[in-house]
Amino acid sequence: MALLRHLALRCRDVEVSRRFYEEAIGFRFIDYRSPNGDGSLDLTDGTLNITLLPYKGTRPAFEEGDEYIHFGIYVDDLKGAWYRLKASGASGVKTVKSRSDIDRDAPPDIAFKVTDPDGNVIDVTGDPNEWRGVAL
């Protein structure tokens, strides 16, 4: 069986994204990646490596549901993550109870979505059974 252990995200401002993923999400900074000083860096959750790569191009903004990619994270304190992300000024923080029932102000019971500084949608859940076939 193959296991996902690495994800790379292209970022308009790597340091802004680093602060978001470290302070608001809770990943740990490992080190700058490239010896040539391009500014790319690695973060981890202890299992998955995430590389943030500088990107100078442009891309359209997408609404949740139309994005090219989104990914999910499990947190052991969902309400704490909600308040931390709201306080960080992150955009797109919303509880999704169903596609037609969105609340942008109330802390969630099960899961919520947030948008990172580059518009990538992140599912945040406190339910260890959120994704089928995944053991925590």
mmCIF file with all atom_site columns, C-alpha atoms in Angstrom:
data_model
loop_
_atom_site.group_PDB
_atom_site.id
_atom_site.type_symbol
_atom_site.label_atom_id
_atom_site.label_alt_id
_atom_site.label_comp_id
_atom_site.label_asym_id
_atom_site.label_entity_id
_atom_site.label_seq_id
_atom_site.pdbx_PDB_ins_code
_atom_site.Cartn_x
_atom_site.Cartn_y
_atom_site.Cartn_z
_atom_site.occupancy
_atom_site.B_iso_or_equiv
_atom_site.pdbx_formal_charge
_atom_site.auth_seq_id
_atom_site.auth_comp_id
_atom_site.auth_asym_id
_atom_site.auth_atom_id
_atom_site.pdbx_PDB_model_num
ATOM 1   C CA . MET A 1 1   ? 0.000   0.000  0.000   1.00 0.00 ? 1   MET A CA 1
ATOM 2   C CA . ALA A 1 2   ? 1.242   3.491  -0.823  1.00 0.00 ? 2   ALA A CA 1
ATOM 3   C CA . LEU A 1 3   ? 1.109   6.164  1.904   1.00 0.00 ? 3   LEU A CA 1
ATOM 4   C CA . LEU A 1 4   ? 0.845   9.896  1.251   1.00 0.00 ? 4   LEU A CA 1
ATOM 5   C CA . ARG A 1 5   ? 3.798   11.591 2.979   1.00 0.00 ? 5   ARG A CA 1
ATOM 6   C CA . HIS A 1 6   ? 4.487   14.767 0.977   1.00 0.00 ? 6   HIS A CA 1
ATOM 7   C CA . LEU A 1 7   ? 2.486   17.677 -0.395  1.00 0.00 ? 7   LEU A CA 1
ATOM 8   C CA . ALA A 1 8   ? 3.907   20.763 -2.134  1.00 0.00 ? 8   ALA A CA 1
ATOM 9   C CA . LEU A 1 9   ? 2.023   24.060 -2.331  1.00 0.00 ? 9   LEU A CA 1
ATOM 10  C CA . ARG A 1 10  ? 2.993   26.983 -4.535  1.00 0.00 ? 10  ARG A CA 1
ATOM 11  C CA . CYS A 1 11  ? 2.712   30.261 -2.620  1.00 0.00 ? 11  CYS A CA 1
ATOM 12  C CA . ARG A 1 12  ? 2.717   33.926 -3.574  1.00 0.00 ? 12  ARG A CA 1
ATOM 13  C CA . ASP A 1 13  ? 4.492   34.728 -0.294  1.00 0.00 ? 13  ASP A CA 1
ATOM 14  C CA . VAL A 1 14  ? 6.168   31.740 1.348   1.00 0.00 ? 14  VAL A CA 1
ATOM 15  C CA . GLU A 1 15  ? 6.704   33.522 4.688   1.00 0.00 ? 15  GLU A CA 1
ATOM 16  C CA . VAL A 1 16  ? 3.037   34.556 4.944   1.00 0.00 ? 16  VAL A CA 1
ATOM 17  C CA . SER A 1 17  ? 2.042   30.963 4.208   1.00 0.00 ? 17  SER A CA 1
ATOM 18  C CA . ARG A 1 18  ? 4.621   29.673 6.697   1.00 0.00 ? 18  ARG A CA 1
ATOM 19  C CA . ARG A 1 19  ? 3.091   31.818 9.474   1.00 0.00 ? 19  ARG A CA 1
ATOM 20  C CA . PHE A 1 20  ? -0.393  30.609 8.549   1.00 0.00 ? 20  PHE A CA 1
ATOM 21  C CA . TYR A 1 21  ? 0.565   26.923 8.592   1.00 0.00 ? 21  TYR A CA 1
ATOM 22  C CA . GLU A 1 22  ? 2.693   27.234 11.742  1.00 0.00 ? 22  GLU A CA 1
ATOM 23  C CA . GLU A 1 23  ? 0.657   29.606 13.897  1.00 0.00 ? 23  GLU A CA 1
ATOM 24  C CA . ALA A 1 24  ? -2.919  29.084 12.750  1.00 0.00 ? 24  ALA A CA 1
ATOM 25  C CA . ILE A 1 25  ? -2.827  25.423 11.678  1.00 0.00 ? 25  ILE A CA 1
ATOM 26  C CA . GLY A 1 26  ? -0.110  24.108 14.029  1.00 0.00 ? 26  GLY A CA 1
ATOM 27  C CA . PHE A 1 27  ? 2.443   22.537 11.696  1.00 0.00 ? 27  PHE A CA 1
ATOM 28  C CA . ARG A 1 28  ? 6.118   22.613 12.684  1.00 0.00 ? 28  ARG A CA 1
ATOM 29  C CA . PHE A 1 29  ? 8.778   24.384 10.607  1.00 0.00 ? 29  PHE A CA 1
ATOM 30  C CA . ILE A 1 30  ? 11.646  22.060 9.646   1.00 0.00 ? 30  ILE A CA 1
ATOM 31  C CA . ASP A 1 31  ? 14.058  24.142 7.571   1.00 0.00 ? 31  ASP A CA 1
ATOM 32  C CA . TYR A 1 32  ? 14.554  26.046 4.377   1.00 0.00 ? 32  TYR A CA 1
ATOM 33  C CA . ARG A 1 33  ? 14.721  23.516 1.595   1.00 0.00 ? 33  ARG A CA 1
ATOM 34  C CA . SER A 1 34  ? 16.837  24.884 -1.211  1.00 0.00 ? 34  SER A CA 1
ATOM 35  C CA . PRO A 1 35  ? 20.562  25.520 -0.972  1.00 0.00 ? 35  PRO A CA 1
ATOM 36  C CA . ASN A 1 36  ? 20.230  28.080 -3.802  1.00 0.00 ? 36  ASN A CA 1
ATOM 37  C CA . GLY A 1 37  ? 18.092  30.301 -1.571  1.00 0.00 ? 37  GLY A CA 1
ATOM 38  C CA . ASP A 1 38  ? 14.852  30.280 -3.573  1.00 0.00 ? 38  ASP A CA 1
ATOM 39  C CA . GLY A 1 39  ? 12.903  30.568 -0.298  1.00 0.00 ? 39  GLY A CA 1
ATOM 40  C CA . SER A 1 40  ? 11.189  27.180 -0.378  1.00 0.00 ? 40  SER A CA 1
ATOM 41  C CA . LEU A 1 41  ? 10.778  25.535 3.009   1.00 0.00 ? 41  LEU A CA 1
ATOM 42  C CA . ASP A 1 42  ? 9.481   22.411 4.703   1.00 0.00 ? 42  ASP A CA 1
ATOM 43  C CA . LEU A 1 43  ? 6.861   22.004 7.412   1.00 0.00 ? 43  LEU A CA 1
ATOM 44  C CA . THR A 1 44  ? 5.497   18.846 9.018   1.00 0.00 ? 44  THR A CA 1
ATOM 45  C CA . ASP A 1 45  ? 2.637   17.531 11.103  1.00 0.00 ? 45  ASP A CA 1
ATOM 46  C CA . GLY A 1 46  ? 4.898   14.690 12.232  1.00 0.00 ? 46  GLY A CA 1
ATOM 47  C CA . THR A 1 47  ? 3.726   12.326 9.473   1.00 0.00 ? 47  THR A CA 1
ATOM 48  C CA . LEU A 1 48  ? 3.298   14.443 6.352   1.00 0.00 ? 48  LEU A CA 1
ATOM 49  C CA . ASN A 1 49  ? 5.929   16.768 4.880   1.00 0.00 ? 49  ASN A CA 1
ATOM 50  C CA . ILE A 1 50  ? 4.601   19.963 3.293   1.00 0.00 ? 50  ILE A CA 1
ATOM 51  C CA . THR A 1 51  ? 6.907   22.012 1.082   1.00 0.00 ? 51  THR A CA 1
ATOM 52  C CA . LEU A 1 52  ? 6.009   25.641 0.425   1.00 0.00 ? 52  LEU A CA 1
ATOM 53  C CA . LEU A 1 53  ? 7.393   26.780 -2.927  1.00 0.00 ? 53  LEU A CA 1
ATOM 54  C CA . PRO A 1 54  ? 7.569   30.384 -4.146  1.00 0.00 ? 54  PRO A CA 1
ATOM 55  C CA . TYR A 1 55  ? 5.311   31.117 -7.109  1.00 0.00 ? 55  TYR A CA 1
ATOM 56  C CA . LYS A 1 56  ? 5.388   34.388 -9.039  1.00 0.00 ? 56  LYS A CA 1
ATOM 57  C CA . GLY A 1 57  ? 2.680   33.560 -11.583 1.00 0.00 ? 57  GLY A CA 1
ATOM 58  C CA . THR A 1 58  ? -0.992  34.391 -11.416 1.00 0.00 ? 58  THR A CA 1
ATOM 59  C CA . ARG A 1 59  ? -3.927  32.089 -11.065 1.00 0.00 ? 59  ARG A CA 1
ATOM 60  C CA . PRO A 1 60  ? -7.629  32.690 -10.781 1.00 0.00 ? 60  PRO A CA 1
ATOM 61  C CA . ALA A 1 61  ? -9.375  32.651 -7.412  1.00 0.00 ? 61  ALA A CA 1
ATOM 62  C CA . PHE A 1 62  ? -11.819 29.794 -6.977  1.00 0.00 ? 62  PHE A CA 1
ATOM 63  C CA . GLU A 1 63  ? -14.779 29.346 -4.677  1.00 0.00 ? 63  GLU A CA 1
ATOM 64  C CA . GLU A 1 64  ? -14.911 26.216 -2.555  1.00 0.00 ? 64  GLU A CA 1
ATOM 65  C CA . GLY A 1 65  ? -16.321 23.516 -4.792  1.00 0.00 ? 65  GLY A CA 1
ATOM 66  C CA . ASP A 1 66  ? -14.507 24.816 -7.893  1.00 0.00 ? 66  ASP A CA 1
ATOM 67  C CA . GLU A 1 67  ? -10.920 24.680 -6.593  1.00 0.00 ? 67  GLU A CA 1
ATOM 68  C CA . TYR A 1 68  ? -8.265  22.504 -8.224  1.00 0.00 ? 68  TYR A CA 1
ATOM 69  C CA . ILE A 1 69  ? -7.290  20.903 -4.932  1.00 0.00 ? 69  ILE A CA 1
ATOM 70  C CA . HIS A 1 70  ? -8.313  20.884 -1.327  1.00 0.00 ? 70  HIS A CA 1
ATOM 71  C CA . PHE A 1 71  ? -7.018  18.766 1.521   1.00 0.00 ? 71  PHE A CA 1
ATOM 72  C CA . GLY A 1 72  ? -8.055  17.888 5.036   1.00 0.00 ? 72  GLY A CA 1
ATOM 73  C CA . ILE A 1 73  ? -6.475  17.915 8.462   1.00 0.00 ? 73  ILE A CA 1
ATOM 74  C CA . TYR A 1 74  ? -7.552  16.337 11.733  1.00 0.00 ? 74  TYR A CA 1
ATOM 75  C CA . VAL A 1 75  ? -7.217  18.361 14.946  1.00 0.00 ? 75  VAL A CA 1
ATOM 76  C CA . ASP A 1 76  ? -7.771  17.182 18.501  1.00 0.00 ? 76  ASP A CA 1
ATOM 77  C CA . ASP A 1 77  ? -9.274  20.556 19.576  1.00 0.00 ? 77  ASP A CA 1
ATOM 78  C CA . LEU A 1 78  ? -11.710 21.638 16.873  1.00 0.00 ? 78  LEU A CA 1
ATOM 79  C CA . LYS A 1 79  ? -13.121 24.675 18.693  1.00 0.00 ? 79  LYS A CA 1
ATOM 80  C CA . GLY A 1 80  ? -9.590  25.836 19.580  1.00 0.00 ? 80  GLY A CA 1
ATOM 81  C CA . ALA A 1 81  ? -8.562  25.510 15.922  1.00 0.00 ? 81  ALA A CA 1
ATOM 82  C CA . TRP A 1 82  ? -11.702 27.437 14.871  1.00 0.00 ? 82  TRP A CA 1
ATOM 83  C CA . TYR A 1 83  ? -10.969 30.349 17.214  1.00 0.00 ? 83  TYR A CA 1
ATOM 84  C CA . ARG A 1 84  ? -7.245  30.359 16.345  1.00 0.00 ? 84  ARG A CA 1
ATOM 85  C CA . LEU A 1 85  ? -8.009  30.506 12.611  1.00 0.00 ? 85  LEU A CA 1
ATOM 86  C CA . LYS A 1 86  ? -10.683 33.174 13.061  1.00 0.00 ? 86  LYS A CA 1
ATOM 87  C CA . ALA A 1 87  ? -8.239  35.268 15.145  1.00 0.00 ? 87  ALA A CA 1
ATOM 88  C CA . SER A 1 88  ? -5.516  34.835 12.508  1.00 0.00 ? 88  SER A CA 1
ATOM 89  C CA . GLY A 1 89  ? -7.665  36.635 9.959   1.00 0.00 ? 89  GLY A CA 1
ATOM 90  C CA . ALA A 1 90  ? -7.793  33.565 7.720   1.00 0.00 ? 90  ALA A CA 1
ATOM 91  C CA . SER A 1 91  ? -10.411 33.871 5.020   1.00 0.00 ? 91  SER A CA 1
ATOM 92  C CA . GLY A 1 92  ? -13.180 31.458 4.210   1.00 0.00 ? 92  GLY A CA 1
ATOM 93  C CA . VAL A 1 93  ? -13.565 30.116 7.764   1.00 0.00 ? 93  VAL A CA 1
ATOM 94  C CA . LYS A 1 94  ? -16.996 28.528 7.749   1.00 0.00 ? 94  LYS A CA 1
ATOM 95  C CA . THR A 1 95  ? -18.810 25.668 9.389   1.00 0.00 ? 95  THR A CA 1
ATOM 96  C CA . VAL A 1 96  ? -20.393 23.396 6.852   1.00 0.00 ? 96  VAL A CA 1
ATOM 97  C CA . LYS A 1 97  ? -23.197 21.250 8.203   1.00 0.00 ? 97  LYS A CA 1
ATOM 98  C CA . SER A 1 98  ? -24.448 20.570 4.699   1.00 0.00 ? 98  SER A CA 1
ATOM 99  C CA . ARG A 1 99  ? -23.862 22.272 1.360   1.00 0.00 ? 99  ARG A CA 1
ATOM 100 C CA . SER A 1 100 ? -26.926 24.470 1.960   1.00 0.00 ? 100 SER A CA 1
ATOM 101 C CA . ASP A 1 101 ? -26.302 25.191 5.652   1.00 0.00 ? 101 ASP A CA 1
ATOM 102 C CA . ILE A 1 102 ? -23.237 27.413 6.088   1.00 0.00 ? 102 ILE A CA 1
ATOM 103 C CA . ASP A 1 103 ? -22.513 29.407 9.253   1.00 0.00 ? 103 ASP A CA 1
ATOM 104 C CA . ARG A 1 104 ? -19.537 31.766 9.297   1.00 0.00 ? 104 ARG A CA 1
ATOM 105 C CA . ASP A 1 105 ? -19.792 32.743 12.979  1.00 0.00 ? 105 ASP A CA 1
ATOM 106 C CA . ALA A 1 106 ? -20.620 29.698 15.088  1.00 0.00 ? 106 ALA A CA 1
ATOM 107 C CA . PRO A 1 107 ? -17.898 27.251 16.145  1.00 0.00 ? 107 PRO A CA 1
ATOM 108 C CA . PRO A 1 108 ? -18.440 23.821 14.612  1.00 0.00 ? 108 PRO A CA 1
ATOM 109 C CA . ASP A 1 109 ? -19.383 20.529 16.189  1.00 0.00 ? 109 ASP A CA 1
ATOM 110 C CA . ILE A 1 110 ? -17.706 18.281 13.607  1.00 0.00 ? 110 ILE A CA 1
ATOM 111 C CA . ALA A 1 111 ? -15.810 20.143 10.876  1.00 0.00 ? 111 ALA A CA 1
ATOM 112 C CA . PHE A 1 112 ? -15.194 23.417 9.077   1.00 0.00 ? 112 PHE A CA 1
ATOM 113 C CA . LYS A 1 113 ? -13.399 24.806 6.057   1.00 0.00 ? 113 LYS A CA 1
ATOM 114 C CA . VAL A 1 114 ? -10.777 27.531 5.801   1.00 0.00 ? 114 VAL A CA 1
ATOM 115 C CA . THR A 1 115 ? -8.860  29.077 2.939   1.00 0.00 ? 115 THR A CA 1
ATOM 116 C CA . ASP A 1 116 ? -5.079  29.443 3.165   1.00 0.00 ? 116 ASP A CA 1
ATOM 117 C CA . PRO A 1 117 ? -3.319  32.653 1.996   1.00 0.00 ? 117 PRO A CA 1
ATOM 118 C CA . ASP A 1 118 ? -3.165  31.293 -1.576  1.00 0.00 ? 118 ASP A CA 1
ATOM 119 C CA . GLY A 1 119 ? -6.803  30.248 -1.774  1.00 0.00 ? 119 GLY A CA 1
ATOM 120 C CA . ASN A 1 120 ? -6.330  26.532 -1.112  1.00 0.00 ? 120 ASN A CA 1
ATOM 121 C CA . VAL A 1 121 ? -9.319  25.089 0.731   1.00 0.00 ? 121 VAL A CA 1
ATOM 122 C CA . ILE A 1 122 ? -8.584  23.072 3.871   1.00 0.00 ? 122 ILE A CA 1
ATOM 123 C CA . ASP A 1 123 ? -11.144 20.801 5.544   1.00 0.00 ? 123 ASP A CA 1
ATOM 124 C CA . VAL A 1 124 ? -10.568 20.848 9.307   1.00 0.00 ? 124 VAL A CA 1
ATOM 125 C CA . THR A 1 125 ? -12.197 18.106 11.369  1.00 0.00 ? 125 THR A CA 1
ATOM 126 C CA . GLY A 1 126 ? -12.267 16.901 14.942  1.00 0.00 ? 126 GLY A CA 1
ATOM 127 C CA . ASP A 1 127 ? -13.885 13.620 13.899  1.00 0.00 ? 127 ASP A CA 1
ATOM 128 C CA . PRO A 1 128 ? -11.299 10.830 13.653  1.00 0.00 ? 128 PRO A CA 1
ATOM 129 C CA . ASN A 1 129 ? -13.680 8.964  11.330  1.00 0.00 ? 129 ASN A CA 1
ATOM 130 C CA . GLU A 1 130 ? -14.169 11.857 8.882   1.00 0.00 ? 130 GLU A CA 1
ATOM 131 C CA . TRP A 1 131 ? -12.358 10.153 6.019   1.00 0.00 ? 131 TRP A CA 1
ATOM 132 C CA . ARG A 1 132 ? -13.092 6.530  5.186   1.00 0.00 ? 132 ARG A CA 1
ATOM 133 C CA . GLY A 1 133 ? -10.197 4.134  5.505   1.00 0.00 ? 133 GLY A CA 1
ATOM 134 C CA . VAL A 1 134 ? -7.987  6.481  7.542   1.00 0.00 ? 134 VAL A CA 1
ATOM 135 C CA . ALA A 1 135 ? -6.704  5.470  10.975  1.00 0.00 ? 135 ALA A CA 1
ATOM 136 C CA . LEU A 1 136 ? -5.365  8.142  13.303  1.00 0.00 ? 136 LEU A CA 1
#
